[in-house]
Amino acid sequence: MDETRAVPSLLDIPADRYWPPEAFLRDANVTDLVASGHPNEEWPRQWEDAASLLAWDDPYSTLIDDEDAPFYRWFVDGTLNACTNCIDRHISTQKNQVALRWEGKRGEQRTYTYYDLYREVSAVAAALRDLGVEEGDVVTLYLPKLPELPITMLACARIGALHNVVFAGFAPDALVERMRHIDSQALVTCDGSFRDEAVINQKRKADAALASLEKSIPTLVVNRLGKSHDTTLTNDQYDYESLVETYSGTDVPPVSREATDPLFHIHTSGTTGDPRRMTHATGGYLAGVAWTAQTVFDLSSATSLWCTADIGWITGHSYVVYGPLLSGSTVVLVEGSLHYPDRHRPWEVIEQNSVEVFYTTPGIVRTFMKWGESFPAAHDLSSLRLLGTVGEPIGPDTWEWFYTHVGERQCPIVNTWWQTETGCVLLSPIPGIDEMKPGSVGKPLPGVEIEIVDANGQELPPGEPGYLTIVRPWPSMLTPLESDWYWVLAEYWQTFSDPRADSWRYFTGDQAVIDDDGDVWIIGRDDDVITIGNRRLGTAELEAAITTVDGVTEAAAVAERSGGDTALCVFATLTQGPQDRNSVRKTITETVAERIGEFARPTAIVFTPELPETYSGKTMYRVLEHVVNARPHSDSDSLRNPAIVGELNTVWNEH
Ligand code: 6R9
């Protein structure tokens, strides 16, 4: 038995509670699960309801097949096409409705109706097929936030090819590694992109990657920089626009796929930081995403949603592309940074596009806080109905700020917990039903069963922090290729399962605690939890405490280890304006001592302009740990801001 005791300080302070605002309830999709047509069935029958949101070519004969558990197969014998579900089936009812509205970095705007999408997706599908892409092949998409990215994803889906989206910001080596992993048969990229005033040469990075691949593969190149920009295309490279013109009007019948056939690959970083290939199956993934789009994000036809996530992150796959389009909604896609040309941009996007659902990360909300409330206050944000956050714990103060200054206390906030592996949201308040507590991720959605367990896998009572596990399978769960079964078993299933009893429990890698109402509070990634003395400290609770200090916007705590001792080190970012750093340090120390305990007094507090972040906005604790323990850092690949590593070393060495 693990002797380590955690500090349930997350629950020591009584949480505020908010009921869904009246304004939201008037039009909410789901205010009563049964009355809204969500059958009140036992697991796994609830999930039939999710499947019923899709258009099937052939119905499934078996809801769930557990023959190879934990590699479950959902909706066996059912066939469908993802592109038909996202586009074709909306054509008869809402052909001219806007499916996608794109805001370019330079003030450009492009609008695609569902019919426009249908036409362009068909043309790209025809082009890919003629370039030799076949059902089951993998196409790598290395594009920034351009309409061509969702379009090529859907074009792949139409012909039964798998897409593999790689962050446009990754370096050539990272791209090659990911392409090799999945034996990519084609690549789609662009000439370049704009970053604020700068021009990024994307094609050069793609070419460098292609040069180190063992074989030549056809490459489509989207022109983003304009005609005046010279891009040389070699033998196997094709101008996207010319291909779309050539194949315009071609009818490409969608390929009917087995529900259990893979829809796409996406890479995630495992505990070691190496990229890991994740796979999602067509039927289960789409069912989970469609159901949560409707229930958690309240999407229906014509709802306008802006999700700030990059499409290369699972959040972009599920809630920029598939969820909204399955629901017939309007997706707002915004290129470039939120501060360019100035800090009014996010609020202008919401105002000008009448955005109703705004989904972002706690890190971005903290940036908005740092800029100040005068920016949102200068705009009419009354179109907003629902706000959401994802990716990391949100501190109660950040939640309150978002609720008050963006939602004007009229919009529920869904703090959604999920993972690349889970495919869709699994824990979240249902916005028309559940009470919200700032900082909590609410309850498991209907059909999702979790347990918080100790190191021996024994279920813990409310109030006791432990490992977050998922007890029953869910449709959009990870469906690894057979060649990945071995490591997937070791990484996610073995820790808390009893294979001999055929009893399987998925380990999320997170620690969490449930309160007496059944609401879940995420403590942090298990690897990032710090043990001091015999106490286990969650990064979330520490950071929530530290960011209550005036002048502090972000904080990350890591352990410095020497001999058997562990010391707590805090990296923090400050709001703009003059700050007496010593006095902020003192207040941080006092706040931690008071809210968490004397034992948790930080031994070092250093200030940095930014924290190291992944492309999806998560703090990379591993980088900070390497800095404080003077270890070289090797995987800056996945950092959004790699230049910060040098800066962190400097501020650390000078403290
Ligand atoms: C969708 C996504 C998954 C990890 C997950 C957890 C953290 C996600 C969270 C959250 C606290 C939330 N996480 N949502 N932590 N509150 N609402 O983020 O996928 O990139 O695979 O990361 O992110 O630690 O295990 P992914």
CSV table of C-alpha atoms in Angstrom, one decimal, residues 105-334:
chain,number,residue,atom,x,y,z
A,105,LYS,CA,-4.3,36.7,-40.5
A,106,ARG,CA,-4.3,39.6,-42.9
A,107,GLY,CA,-8.0,40.4,-42.6
A,108,GLU,CA,-9.1,38.0,-45.4
A,109,GLN,CA,-12.4,36.2,-45.0
A,110,ARG,CA,-13.6,33.1,-46.8
A,111,THR,CA,-17.0,31.5,-46.4
A,112,TYR,CA,-18.0,28.0,-47.5
A,113,THR,CA,-21.5,26.7,-47.5
A,114,TYR,CA,-22.2,23.0,-47.0
A,115,TYR,CA,-22.6,22.8,-50.8
A,116,ASP,CA,-19.2,24.6,-51.4
A,117,LEU,CA,-17.6,22.1,-49.0
A,118,TYR,CA,-19.2,19.2,-50.9
A,119,ARG,CA,-17.8,20.5,-54.2
A,120,GLU,CA,-14.3,21.1,-53.0
A,121,VAL,CA,-14.0,18.0,-50.9
A,122,SER,CA,-15.2,15.9,-53.9
A,123,ALA,CA,-12.6,17.5,-56.2
A,124,VAL,CA,-9.8,16.9,-53.7
A,125,ALA,CA,-11.0,13.4,-53.1
A,126,ALA,CA,-10.9,12.8,-56.9
A,127,ALA,CA,-7.4,14.3,-57.1
A,128,LEU,CA,-6.0,12.1,-54.3
A,129,ARG,CA,-7.5,9.0,-55.8
A,130,ASP,CA,-5.9,9.8,-59.1
A,131,LEU,CA,-2.6,10.3,-57.4
A,132,GLY,CA,-2.9,6.8,-56.3
A,133,VAL,CA,-4.3,7.1,-52.8
A,134,GLU,CA,-6.4,4.0,-52.0
A,135,GLU,CA,-8.8,3.0,-49.3
A,136,GLY,CA,-6.8,2.2,-46.1
A,137,ASP,CA,-3.8,4.4,-47.2
A,138,VAL,CA,-2.6,7.2,-44.9
A,139,VAL,CA,-2.3,10.8,-46.0
A,140,THR,CA,-0.3,13.2,-43.9
A,141,LEU,CA,-1.6,16.8,-43.6
A,142,TYR,CA,0.9,19.4,-42.6
A,143,LEU,CA,-1.1,22.6,-42.8
A,144,PRO,CA,-1.8,25.5,-40.5
A,145,LYS,CA,-5.4,26.7,-39.8
A,146,LEU,CA,-6.6,27.0,-43.4
A,147,PRO,CA,-9.9,25.8,-44.8
A,148,GLU,CA,-8.0,23.3,-46.9
A,149,LEU,CA,-7.1,21.4,-43.7
A,150,PRO,CA,-10.7,20.3,-42.8
A,151,ILE,CA,-11.4,19.9,-46.5
A,152,THR,CA,-8.5,17.5,-47.1
A,153,MET,CA,-9.4,15.6,-43.9
A,154,LEU,CA,-12.9,15.0,-45.3
A,155,ALA,CA,-11.6,14.2,-48.7
A,156,CYS,CA,-9.5,11.5,-47.2
A,157,ALA,CA,-12.5,10.2,-45.3
A,158,ARG,CA,-14.6,10.2,-48.5
A,159,ILE,CA,-12.2,7.8,-50.2
A,160,GLY,CA,-11.6,5.7,-47.1
A,161,ALA,CA,-8.1,6.9,-46.6
A,162,LEU,CA,-6.8,7.8,-43.1
A,163,HIS,CA,-5.6,11.2,-42.3
A,164,ASN,CA,-2.7,12.0,-40.1
A,165,VAL,CA,-2.6,15.7,-39.2
A,166,VAL,CA,0.8,16.9,-38.0
A,167,PHE,CA,1.1,20.4,-36.4
A,168,ALA,CA,2.2,22.9,-38.9
A,169,GLY,CA,4.7,24.2,-36.4
A,170,PHE,CA,6.6,21.0,-36.1
A,171,ALA,CA,10.2,20.9,-37.5
A,172,PRO,CA,11.0,18.6,-40.5
A,173,ASP,CA,12.5,15.9,-38.3
A,174,ALA,CA,9.3,15.6,-36.2
A,175,LEU,CA,7.3,15.5,-39.5
A,176,VAL,CA,9.4,12.7,-40.9
A,177,GLU,CA,9.2,10.7,-37.8
A,178,ARG,CA,5.4,10.9,-37.8
A,179,MET,CA,5.2,10.1,-41.5
A,180,ARG,CA,7.4,7.0,-41.2
A,181,HIS,CA,5.4,5.8,-38.2
A,182,ILE,CA,2.3,5.5,-40.3
A,183,ASP,CA,3.8,4.8,-43.7
A,184,SER,CA,2.3,7.9,-45.3
A,185,GLN,CA,1.3,7.5,-48.9
A,186,ALA,CA,0.8,11.2,-49.7
A,187,LEU,CA,1.4,14.6,-48.1
A,188,VAL,CA,-0.6,17.8,-48.2
A,189,THR,CA,1.1,21.1,-47.2
A,190,CYS,CA,1.3,24.7,-48.2
A,191,ASP,CA,3.8,27.2,-49.5
A,192,GLY,CA,3.9,29.1,-46.3
A,193,SER,CA,2.0,31.0,-43.6
A,194,PHE,CA,2.0,34.3,-41.8
A,195,ARG,CA,3.1,34.7,-38.2
A,196,ASP,CA,2.2,38.2,-37.2
A,197,GLU,CA,4.4,40.2,-39.5
A,198,ALA,CA,6.7,37.3,-40.4
A,199,VAL,CA,6.3,34.8,-43.3
A,200,ILE,CA,7.0,31.2,-42.4
A,201,ASN,CA,8.2,29.0,-45.3
A,202,GLN,CA,6.2,25.8,-44.7
A,203,LYS,CA,7.2,24.3,-48.0
A,204,ARG,CA,10.9,24.4,-47.2
A,205,LYS,CA,10.2,22.4,-44.0
A,206,ALA,CA,8.1,19.9,-45.9
A,207,ASP,CA,10.7,19.5,-48.6
A,208,ALA,CA,13.4,18.9,-46.0
A,209,ALA,CA,11.2,16.1,-44.6
A,210,LEU,CA,10.4,14.6,-48.0
A,211,ALA,CA,14.1,14.6,-48.8
A,212,SER,CA,14.8,12.3,-45.9
A,213,LEU,CA,12.0,9.9,-46.6
A,214,GLU,CA,13.0,6.6,-48.3
A,215,LYS,CA,10.5,7.0,-51.1
A,216,SER,CA,8.9,9.7,-53.2
A,217,ILE,CA,5.3,10.4,-52.4
A,218,PRO,CA,2.8,12.7,-54.2
A,219,THR,CA,2.5,16.1,-52.4
A,220,LEU,CA,-0.3,18.7,-52.8
A,221,VAL,CA,0.8,22.3,-52.1
A,222,VAL,CA,-1.8,24.8,-51.1
A,223,ASN,CA,-1.0,28.4,-52.1
A,224,ARG,CA,-1.4,30.6,-49.0
A,225,LEU,CA,1.1,33.3,-49.7
A,226,GLY,CA,-0.5,34.6,-52.9
A,227,LYS,CA,0.4,34.4,-56.5
A,228,SER,CA,3.4,36.7,-56.2
A,229,HIS,CA,5.2,34.3,-54.0
A,230,ASP,CA,7.3,31.9,-56.0
A,231,THR,CA,7.1,28.3,-55.1
A,232,THR,CA,8.9,25.7,-57.1
A,233,LEU,CA,7.1,22.4,-57.5
A,234,THR,CA,9.1,19.3,-58.3
A,235,ASN,CA,8.0,16.2,-60.1
A,236,ASP,CA,5.7,14.7,-57.6
A,237,GLN,CA,4.3,18.0,-56.3
A,238,TYR,CA,1.0,19.5,-57.4
A,239,ASP,CA,-0.6,22.9,-57.0
A,240,TYR,CA,-3.7,22.3,-54.9
A,241,GLU,CA,-5.8,25.0,-56.6
A,242,SER,CA,-5.1,23.7,-60.1
A,243,LEU,CA,-6.0,20.2,-59.1
A,244,VAL,CA,-9.3,21.5,-57.6
A,245,GLU,CA,-10.0,23.2,-60.9
A,246,THR,CA,-9.1,20.1,-62.9
A,247,TYR,CA,-11.3,17.8,-60.8
A,248,SER,CA,-14.1,20.3,-60.2
A,249,GLY,CA,-17.5,18.7,-60.7
A,250,THR,CA,-16.2,15.2,-60.4
A,251,ASP,CA,-18.6,13.0,-58.5
A,252,VAL,CA,-16.7,10.8,-56.0
A,253,PRO,CA,-19.0,8.2,-54.4
A,254,PRO,CA,-18.1,7.9,-50.7
A,255,VAL,CA,-16.5,4.6,-49.7
A,256,SER,CA,-18.6,2.7,-47.2
A,257,ARG,CA,-16.3,1.8,-44.3
A,258,GLU,CA,-16.8,-0.7,-41.5
A,259,ALA,CA,-17.5,1.1,-38.3
A,260,THR,CA,-14.4,-0.6,-36.9
A,261,ASP,CA,-12.2,0.6,-39.8
A,262,PRO,CA,-9.8,3.3,-38.7
A,263,LEU,CA,-10.7,6.9,-39.6
A,264,PHE,CA,-7.4,8.5,-38.7
A,265,HIS,CA,-4.1,8.5,-36.9
A,266,ILE,CA,-3.0,11.2,-34.6
A,267,HIS,CA,0.2,11.4,-32.5
A,268,THR,CA,0.3,12.0,-28.8
A,269,SER,CA,3.2,12.1,-26.5
A,270,GLY,CA,3.3,9.2,-24.0
A,271,THR,CA,4.9,9.4,-20.6
A,272,THR,CA,8.4,9.4,-22.1
A,273,GLY,CA,7.7,12.2,-24.5
A,274,ASP,CA,8.1,10.1,-27.6
A,275,PRO,CA,5.4,10.5,-30.2
A,276,ARG,CA,2.9,7.7,-30.0
A,277,ARG,CA,0.6,6.7,-32.8
A,278,MET,CA,-3.0,6.8,-31.8
A,279,THR,CA,-5.9,5.4,-34.0
A,280,HIS,CA,-9.6,6.1,-33.9
A,281,ALA,CA,-12.3,3.9,-35.5
A,282,THR,CA,-14.9,5.4,-37.8
A,283,GLY,CA,-18.2,4.4,-36.2
A,284,GLY,CA,-17.3,4.7,-32.5
A,285,TYR,CA,-15.3,7.9,-32.8
A,286,LEU,CA,-18.1,9.6,-34.8
A,287,ALA,CA,-20.8,8.4,-32.5
A,288,GLY,CA,-19.0,9.7,-29.4
A,289,VAL,CA,-18.2,13.0,-31.0
A,290,ALA,CA,-21.7,13.6,-32.5
A,291,TRP,CA,-23.3,12.8,-29.1
A,292,THR,CA,-21.0,15.1,-27.1
A,293,ALA,CA,-21.3,17.9,-29.7
A,294,GLN,CA,-25.0,17.8,-29.1
A,295,THR,CA,-25.1,17.3,-25.4
A,296,VAL,CA,-22.0,19.1,-24.0
A,297,PHE,CA,-21.6,21.8,-26.7
A,298,ASP,CA,-25.3,22.2,-27.4
A,299,LEU,CA,-24.6,22.2,-31.1
A,300,SER,CA,-27.4,22.0,-33.6
A,301,SER,CA,-27.8,23.1,-37.2
A,302,ALA,CA,-26.7,26.7,-37.6
A,303,THR,CA,-25.0,27.0,-34.2
A,304,SER,CA,-21.9,29.0,-34.7
A,305,LEU,CA,-18.8,27.7,-32.9
A,306,TRP,CA,-15.3,28.9,-32.5
A,307,CYS,CA,-12.8,26.5,-31.0
A,308,THR,CA,-9.3,28.0,-30.7
A,309,ALA,CA,-7.6,24.7,-30.8
A,310,ASP,CA,-5.2,23.8,-33.5
A,311,ILE,CA,-6.6,21.1,-35.8
A,312,GLY,CA,-3.5,19.0,-35.2
A,313,TRP,CA,-4.6,18.5,-31.6
A,314,ILE,CA,-7.4,16.0,-31.0
A,315,THR,CA,-9.6,18.9,-29.8
A,316,GLY,CA,-9.4,20.3,-33.3
A,317,HIS,CA,-10.3,17.0,-34.9
A,318,SER,CA,-13.3,16.4,-32.6
A,319,TYR,CA,-14.6,19.9,-32.0
A,320,VAL,CA,-13.4,22.1,-34.9
A,321,VAL,CA,-14.0,19.5,-37.7
A,322,TYR,CA,-16.1,16.5,-36.9
A,323,GLY,CA,-18.4,17.5,-34.1
A,324,PRO,CA,-19.7,20.8,-35.6
A,325,LEU,CA,-20.0,19.4,-39.1
A,326,LEU,CA,-21.8,16.2,-37.9
A,327,SER,CA,-24.2,18.6,-36.2
A,328,GLY,CA,-24.7,20.8,-39.3
A,329,SER,CA,-23.3,23.8,-37.4
A,330,THR,CA,-21.1,26.7,-38.6
A,331,VAL,CA,-17.4,26.5,-37.8
A,332,VAL,CA,-15.4,29.6,-37.3
A,333,LEU,CA,-11.7,29.0,-38.1
A,334,VAL,CA,-9.2,31.7,-37.2
